[in-house]
mmCIF file of C-alpha atoms in Angstrom:
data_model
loop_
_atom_site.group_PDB
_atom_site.id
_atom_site.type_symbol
_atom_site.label_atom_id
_atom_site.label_comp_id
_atom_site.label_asym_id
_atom_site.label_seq_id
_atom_site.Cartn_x
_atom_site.Cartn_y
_atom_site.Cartn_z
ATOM 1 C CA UNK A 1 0.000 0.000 0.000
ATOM 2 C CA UNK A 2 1.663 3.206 -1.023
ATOM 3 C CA UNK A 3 1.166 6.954 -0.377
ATOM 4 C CA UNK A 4 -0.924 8.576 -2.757
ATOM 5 C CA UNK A 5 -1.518 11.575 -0.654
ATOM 6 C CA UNK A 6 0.319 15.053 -1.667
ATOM 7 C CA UNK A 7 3.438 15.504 -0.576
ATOM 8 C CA UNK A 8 5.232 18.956 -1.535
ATOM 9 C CA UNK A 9 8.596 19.197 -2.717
ATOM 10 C CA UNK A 10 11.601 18.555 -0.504
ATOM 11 C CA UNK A 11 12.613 21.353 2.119
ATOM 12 C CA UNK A 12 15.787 21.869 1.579
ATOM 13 C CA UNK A 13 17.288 23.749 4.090
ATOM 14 C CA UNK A 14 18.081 27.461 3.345
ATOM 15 C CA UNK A 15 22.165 27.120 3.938
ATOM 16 C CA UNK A 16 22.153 24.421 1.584
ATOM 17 C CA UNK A 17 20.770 25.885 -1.396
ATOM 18 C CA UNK A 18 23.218 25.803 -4.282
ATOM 19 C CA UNK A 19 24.058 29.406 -4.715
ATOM 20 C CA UNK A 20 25.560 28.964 -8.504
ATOM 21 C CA UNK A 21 23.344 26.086 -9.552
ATOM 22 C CA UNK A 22 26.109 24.058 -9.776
ATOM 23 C CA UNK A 23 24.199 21.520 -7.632
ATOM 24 C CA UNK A 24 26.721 21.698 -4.626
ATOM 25 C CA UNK A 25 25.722 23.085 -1.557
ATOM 26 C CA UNK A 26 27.671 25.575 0.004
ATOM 27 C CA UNK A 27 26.788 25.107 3.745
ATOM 28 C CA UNK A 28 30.316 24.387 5.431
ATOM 29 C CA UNK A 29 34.008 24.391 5.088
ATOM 30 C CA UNK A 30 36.028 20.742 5.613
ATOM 31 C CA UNK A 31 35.647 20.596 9.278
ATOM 32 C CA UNK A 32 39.835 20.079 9.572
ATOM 33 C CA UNK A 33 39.718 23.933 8.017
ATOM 34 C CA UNK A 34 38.795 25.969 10.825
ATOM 35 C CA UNK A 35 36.293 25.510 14.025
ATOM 36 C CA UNK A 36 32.768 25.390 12.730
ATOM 37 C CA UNK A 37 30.568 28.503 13.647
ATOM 38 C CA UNK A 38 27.563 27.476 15.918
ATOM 39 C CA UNK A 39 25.608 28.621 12.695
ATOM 40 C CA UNK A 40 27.289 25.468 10.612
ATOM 41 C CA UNK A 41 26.913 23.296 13.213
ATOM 42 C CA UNK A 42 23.439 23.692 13.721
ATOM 43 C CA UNK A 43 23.001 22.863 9.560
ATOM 44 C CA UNK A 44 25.365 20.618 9.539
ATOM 45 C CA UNK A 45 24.518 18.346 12.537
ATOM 46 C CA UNK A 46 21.068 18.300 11.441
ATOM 47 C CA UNK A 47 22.021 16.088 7.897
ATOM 48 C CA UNK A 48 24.262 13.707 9.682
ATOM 49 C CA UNK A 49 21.443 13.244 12.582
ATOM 50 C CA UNK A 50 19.582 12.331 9.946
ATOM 51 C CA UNK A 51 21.770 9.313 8.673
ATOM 52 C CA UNK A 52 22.458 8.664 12.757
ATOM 53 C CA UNK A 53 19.732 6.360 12.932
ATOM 54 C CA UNK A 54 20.480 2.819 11.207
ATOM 55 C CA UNK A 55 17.076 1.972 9.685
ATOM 56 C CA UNK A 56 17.144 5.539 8.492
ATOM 57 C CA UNK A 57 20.439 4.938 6.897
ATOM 58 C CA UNK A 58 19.643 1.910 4.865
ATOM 59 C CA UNK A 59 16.514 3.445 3.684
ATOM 60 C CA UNK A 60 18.106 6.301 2.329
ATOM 61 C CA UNK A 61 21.120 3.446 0.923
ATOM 62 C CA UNK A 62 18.297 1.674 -0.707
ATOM 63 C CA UNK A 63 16.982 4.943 -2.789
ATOM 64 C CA UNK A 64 20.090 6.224 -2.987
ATOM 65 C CA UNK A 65 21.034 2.716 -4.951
ATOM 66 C CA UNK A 66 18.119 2.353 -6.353
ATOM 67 C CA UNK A 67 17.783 1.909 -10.994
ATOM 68 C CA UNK A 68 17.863 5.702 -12.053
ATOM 69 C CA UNK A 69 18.407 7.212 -8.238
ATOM 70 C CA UNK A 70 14.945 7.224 -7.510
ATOM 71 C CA UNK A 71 12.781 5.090 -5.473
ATOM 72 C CA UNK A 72 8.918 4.399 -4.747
ATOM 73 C CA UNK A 73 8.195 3.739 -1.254
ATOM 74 C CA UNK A 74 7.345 0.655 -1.825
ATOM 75 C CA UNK A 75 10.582 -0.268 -3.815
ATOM 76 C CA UNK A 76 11.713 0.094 -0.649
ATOM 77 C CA UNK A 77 9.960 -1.873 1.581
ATOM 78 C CA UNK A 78 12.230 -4.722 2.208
ATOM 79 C CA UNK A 79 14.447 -3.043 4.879
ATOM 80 C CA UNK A 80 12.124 -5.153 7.792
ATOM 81 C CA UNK A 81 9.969 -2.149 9.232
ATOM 82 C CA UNK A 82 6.150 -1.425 8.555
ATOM 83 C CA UNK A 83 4.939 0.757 5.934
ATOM 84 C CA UNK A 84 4.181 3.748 8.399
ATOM 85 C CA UNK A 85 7.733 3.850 9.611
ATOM 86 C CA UNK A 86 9.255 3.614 5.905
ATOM 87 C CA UNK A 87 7.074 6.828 5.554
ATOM 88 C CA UNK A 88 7.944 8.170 9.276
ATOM 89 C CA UNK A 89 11.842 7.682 8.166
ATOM 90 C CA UNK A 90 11.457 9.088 4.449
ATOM 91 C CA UNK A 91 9.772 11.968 5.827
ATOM 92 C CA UNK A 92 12.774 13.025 8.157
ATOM 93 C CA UNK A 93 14.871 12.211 5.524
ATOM 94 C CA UNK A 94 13.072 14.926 3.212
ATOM 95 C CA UNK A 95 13.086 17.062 6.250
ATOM 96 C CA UNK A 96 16.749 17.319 6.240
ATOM 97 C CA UNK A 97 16.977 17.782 2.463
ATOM 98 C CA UNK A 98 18.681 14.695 1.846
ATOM 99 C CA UNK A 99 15.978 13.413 -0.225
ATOM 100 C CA UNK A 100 13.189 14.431 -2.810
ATOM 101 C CA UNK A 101 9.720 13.288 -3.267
ATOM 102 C CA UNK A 102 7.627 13.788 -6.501
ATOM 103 C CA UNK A 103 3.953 12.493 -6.986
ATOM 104 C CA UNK A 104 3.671 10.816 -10.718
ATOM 105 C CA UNK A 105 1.130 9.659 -11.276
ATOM 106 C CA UNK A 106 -0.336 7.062 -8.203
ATOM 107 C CA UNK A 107 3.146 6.864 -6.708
ATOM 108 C CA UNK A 108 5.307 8.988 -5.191
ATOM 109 C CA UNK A 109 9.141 8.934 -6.041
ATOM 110 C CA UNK A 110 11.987 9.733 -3.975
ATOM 111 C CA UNK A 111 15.638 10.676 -5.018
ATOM 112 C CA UNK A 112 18.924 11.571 -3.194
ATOM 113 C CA UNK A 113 19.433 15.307 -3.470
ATOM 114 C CA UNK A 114 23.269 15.192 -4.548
ATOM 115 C CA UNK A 115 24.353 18.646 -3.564
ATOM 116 C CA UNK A 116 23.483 17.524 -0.005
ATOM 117 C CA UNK A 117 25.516 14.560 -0.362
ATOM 118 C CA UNK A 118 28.148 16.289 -2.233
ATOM 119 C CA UNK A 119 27.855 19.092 0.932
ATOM 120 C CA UNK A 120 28.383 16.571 3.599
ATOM 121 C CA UNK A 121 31.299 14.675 1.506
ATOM 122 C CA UNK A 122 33.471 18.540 1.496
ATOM 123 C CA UNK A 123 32.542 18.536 5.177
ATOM 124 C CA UNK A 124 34.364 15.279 5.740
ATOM 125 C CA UNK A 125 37.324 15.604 3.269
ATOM 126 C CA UNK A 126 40.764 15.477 4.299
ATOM 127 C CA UNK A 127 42.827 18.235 3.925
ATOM 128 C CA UNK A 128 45.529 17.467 0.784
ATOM 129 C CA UNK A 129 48.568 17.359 3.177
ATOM 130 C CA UNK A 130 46.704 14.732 5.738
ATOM 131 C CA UNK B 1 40.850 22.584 34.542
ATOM 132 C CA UNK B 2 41.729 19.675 32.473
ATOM 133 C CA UNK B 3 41.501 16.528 32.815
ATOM 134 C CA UNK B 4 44.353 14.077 34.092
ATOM 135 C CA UNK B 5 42.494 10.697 34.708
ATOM 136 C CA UNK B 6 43.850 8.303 32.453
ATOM 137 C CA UNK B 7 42.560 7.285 29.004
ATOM 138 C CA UNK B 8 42.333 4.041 27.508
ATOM 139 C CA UNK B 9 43.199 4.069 23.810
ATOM 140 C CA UNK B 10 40.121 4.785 21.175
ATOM 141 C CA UNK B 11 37.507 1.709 21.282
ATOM 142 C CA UNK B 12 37.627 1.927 16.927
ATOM 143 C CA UNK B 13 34.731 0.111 15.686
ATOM 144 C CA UNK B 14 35.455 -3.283 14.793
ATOM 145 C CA UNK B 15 34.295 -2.855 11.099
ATOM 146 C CA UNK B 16 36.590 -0.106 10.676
ATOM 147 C CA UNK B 17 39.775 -0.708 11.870
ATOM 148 C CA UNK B 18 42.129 -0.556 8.724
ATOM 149 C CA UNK B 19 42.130 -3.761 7.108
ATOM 150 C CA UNK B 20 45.381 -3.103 5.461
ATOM 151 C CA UNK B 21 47.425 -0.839 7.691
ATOM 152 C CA UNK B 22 46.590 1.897 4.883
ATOM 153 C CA UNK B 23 45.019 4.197 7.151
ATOM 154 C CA UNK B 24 41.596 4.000 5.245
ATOM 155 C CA UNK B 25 38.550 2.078 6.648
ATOM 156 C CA UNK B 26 37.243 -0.460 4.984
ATOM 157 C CA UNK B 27 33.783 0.063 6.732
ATOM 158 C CA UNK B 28 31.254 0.128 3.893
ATOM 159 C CA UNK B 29 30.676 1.144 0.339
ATOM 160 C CA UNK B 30 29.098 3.972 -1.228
ATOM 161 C CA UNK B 31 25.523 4.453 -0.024
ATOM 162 C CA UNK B 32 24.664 5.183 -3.322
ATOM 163 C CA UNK B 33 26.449 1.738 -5.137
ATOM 164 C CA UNK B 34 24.070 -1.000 -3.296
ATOM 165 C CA UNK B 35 21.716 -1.252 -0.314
ATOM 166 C CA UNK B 36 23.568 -1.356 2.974
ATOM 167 C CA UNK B 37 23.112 -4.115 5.128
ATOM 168 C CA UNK B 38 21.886 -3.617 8.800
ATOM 169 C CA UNK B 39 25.448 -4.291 10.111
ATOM 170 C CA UNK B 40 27.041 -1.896 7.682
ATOM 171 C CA UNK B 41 23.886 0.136 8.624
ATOM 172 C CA UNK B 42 24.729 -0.235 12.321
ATOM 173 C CA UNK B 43 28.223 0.457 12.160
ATOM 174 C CA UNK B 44 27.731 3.608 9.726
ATOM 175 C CA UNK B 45 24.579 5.516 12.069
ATOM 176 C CA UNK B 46 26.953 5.250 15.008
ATOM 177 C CA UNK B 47 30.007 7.226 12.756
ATOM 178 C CA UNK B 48 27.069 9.605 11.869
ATOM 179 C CA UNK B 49 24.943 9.540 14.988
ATOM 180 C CA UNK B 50 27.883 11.033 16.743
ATOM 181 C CA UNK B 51 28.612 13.933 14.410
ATOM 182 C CA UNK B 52 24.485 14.605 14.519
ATOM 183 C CA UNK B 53 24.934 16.977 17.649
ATOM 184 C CA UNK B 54 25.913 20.672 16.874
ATOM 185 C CA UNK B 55 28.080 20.984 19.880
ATOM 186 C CA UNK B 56 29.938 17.513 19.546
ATOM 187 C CA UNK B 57 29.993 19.052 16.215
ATOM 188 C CA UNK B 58 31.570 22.006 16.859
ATOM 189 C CA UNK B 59 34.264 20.123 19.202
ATOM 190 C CA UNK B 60 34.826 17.403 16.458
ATOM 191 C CA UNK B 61 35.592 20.637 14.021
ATOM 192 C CA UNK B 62 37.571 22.314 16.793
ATOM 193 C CA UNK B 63 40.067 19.320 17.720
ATOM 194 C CA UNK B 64 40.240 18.353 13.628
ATOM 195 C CA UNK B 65 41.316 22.171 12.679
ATOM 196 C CA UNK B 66 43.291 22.869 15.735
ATOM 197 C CA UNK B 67 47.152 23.405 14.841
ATOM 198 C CA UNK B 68 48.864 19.828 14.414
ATOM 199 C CA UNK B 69 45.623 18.067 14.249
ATOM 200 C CA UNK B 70 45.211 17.379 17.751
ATOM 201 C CA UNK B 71 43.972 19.172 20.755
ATOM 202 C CA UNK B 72 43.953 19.307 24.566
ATOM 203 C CA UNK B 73 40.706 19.186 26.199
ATOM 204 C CA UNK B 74 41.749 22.849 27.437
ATOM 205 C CA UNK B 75 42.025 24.219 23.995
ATOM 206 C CA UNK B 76 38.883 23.648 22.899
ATOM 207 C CA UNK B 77 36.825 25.022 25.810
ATOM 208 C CA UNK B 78 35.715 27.957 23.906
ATOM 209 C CA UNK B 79 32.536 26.415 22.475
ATOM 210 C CA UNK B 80 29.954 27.654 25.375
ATOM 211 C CA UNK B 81 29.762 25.046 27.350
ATOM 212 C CA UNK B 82 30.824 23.330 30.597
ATOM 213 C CA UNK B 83 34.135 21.316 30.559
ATOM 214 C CA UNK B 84 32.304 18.375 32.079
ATOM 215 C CA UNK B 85 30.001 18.730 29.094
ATOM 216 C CA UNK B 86 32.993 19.086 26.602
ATOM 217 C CA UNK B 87 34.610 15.829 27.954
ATOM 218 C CA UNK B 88 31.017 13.683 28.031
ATOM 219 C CA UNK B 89 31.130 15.007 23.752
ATOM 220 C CA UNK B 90 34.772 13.867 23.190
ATOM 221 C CA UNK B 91 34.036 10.397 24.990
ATOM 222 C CA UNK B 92 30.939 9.896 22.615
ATOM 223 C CA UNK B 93 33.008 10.729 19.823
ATOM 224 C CA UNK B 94 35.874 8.885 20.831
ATOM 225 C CA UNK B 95 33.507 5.721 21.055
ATOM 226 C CA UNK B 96 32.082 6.238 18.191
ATOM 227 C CA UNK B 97 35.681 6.022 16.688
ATOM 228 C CA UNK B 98 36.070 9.350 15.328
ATOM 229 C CA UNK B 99 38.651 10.627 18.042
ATOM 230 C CA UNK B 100 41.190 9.086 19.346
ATOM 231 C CA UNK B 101 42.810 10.154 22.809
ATOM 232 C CA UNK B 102 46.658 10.096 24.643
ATOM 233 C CA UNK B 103 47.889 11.207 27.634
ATOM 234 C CA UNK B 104 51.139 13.069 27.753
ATOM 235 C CA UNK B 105 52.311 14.672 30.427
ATOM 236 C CA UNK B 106 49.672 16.079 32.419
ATOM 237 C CA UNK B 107 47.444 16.470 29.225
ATOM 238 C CA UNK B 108 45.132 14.326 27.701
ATOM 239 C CA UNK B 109 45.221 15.234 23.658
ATOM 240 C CA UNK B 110 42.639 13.876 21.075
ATOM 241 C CA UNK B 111 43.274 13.899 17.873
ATOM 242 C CA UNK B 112 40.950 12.704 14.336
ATOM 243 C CA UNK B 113 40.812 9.481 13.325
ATOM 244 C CA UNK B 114 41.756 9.547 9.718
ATOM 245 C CA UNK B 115 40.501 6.458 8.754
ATOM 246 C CA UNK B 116 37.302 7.154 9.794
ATOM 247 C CA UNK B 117 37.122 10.852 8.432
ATOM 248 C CA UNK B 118 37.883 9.237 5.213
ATOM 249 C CA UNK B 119 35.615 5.875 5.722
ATOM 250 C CA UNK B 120 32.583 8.415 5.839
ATOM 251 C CA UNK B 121 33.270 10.721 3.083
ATOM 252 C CA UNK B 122 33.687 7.230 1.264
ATOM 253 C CA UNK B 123 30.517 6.540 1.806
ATOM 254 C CA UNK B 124 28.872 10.024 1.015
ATOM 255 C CA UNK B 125 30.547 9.908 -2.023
ATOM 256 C CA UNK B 126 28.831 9.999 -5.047
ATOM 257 C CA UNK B 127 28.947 7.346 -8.216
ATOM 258 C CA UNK B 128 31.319 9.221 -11.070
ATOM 259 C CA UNK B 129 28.233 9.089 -13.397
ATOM 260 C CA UNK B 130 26.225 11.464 -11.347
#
């Protein structure tokens, strides 16, 4: 049984909003640069909270993995939880603006945002000399 | 007031010590190449989990960007809050493997787990044909 209710596009929080359209998000510097401003942290801390929960984390593997990037909730149902909390977890996912959802037709489709991803990756790199 | 109590060495999470002495993790693939499985899932929400905290954050950033890449507890009180509340975030992050932690002298120092830093971004990272 999937979702056919409305859901409205992702909510992609405001640091994160590619400010070239070059799809990557500038929200922080590597954190080996310099100490994060409590500003960062608060944006920051709220994507990998998201992924800090390990059902959470394989749902958002399985989309993330899934033919073409994108996933219908109930491509996605195999991770061992009920419906309700694939749609709980998706939801907080979205909330963080590490996924998508679009409504085609009867289903609704969700896809990795990849200037999120490509945001938290910077945040983790190592600087060159390391 | 720092602290002088002895440290054991980092408890590193089994699935990512460095399988080949190379220094990077060998914890789990891409989240984007398959689905995880709940083990990798396990191991990989802890490594986030701990970073999802905007203080432990901001301390995580603050002993990764301090000058040699390490840092005594006493350099990095400057994040608003207590010391007893700075050591209870470097313990989480030092069991979730991200910091590791010596004692020299009448310091303790804690310094990034490279392996780890780089086992994550691995993981973030996105496939070349995105």
């Amino acid at each position: 049984m999937c979702q056919h209710r409305r859901m409205s596009n992702a909510k992609v929080l405001p640091l994160l909003e590619p400010a070239d359209g070059q799809g990557v998000a500038p929200c922080c510097p590597p954190l080996t640069e310099r100490p994060m401003t409590a500003e960062e942290a608060e944006t920051a801390a709220r994507m990998f909270k998201a992924l800090g929960d390990p059902v959470r984390l394989r749902l958002f593997s399985a989309v993330a993995s899934h033919e073409g990037g994108e996933a219908c909730v109930c491509d996605i149902s195999d991770v061992g939880v009920s419906q309700p909390t694939v749609s709980h977890h998706l939801k907080k996912l979205k909330e963080a603006g590490l996924l998508t959802s679009e409504r085609r037709g009867t289903w609704v489709y969700y896809r990795v945002e990849p200037s999120v991803l490509a945001a938290m990756g910077k945040l983790l790199s190592l600087p060159a000399a390391a």
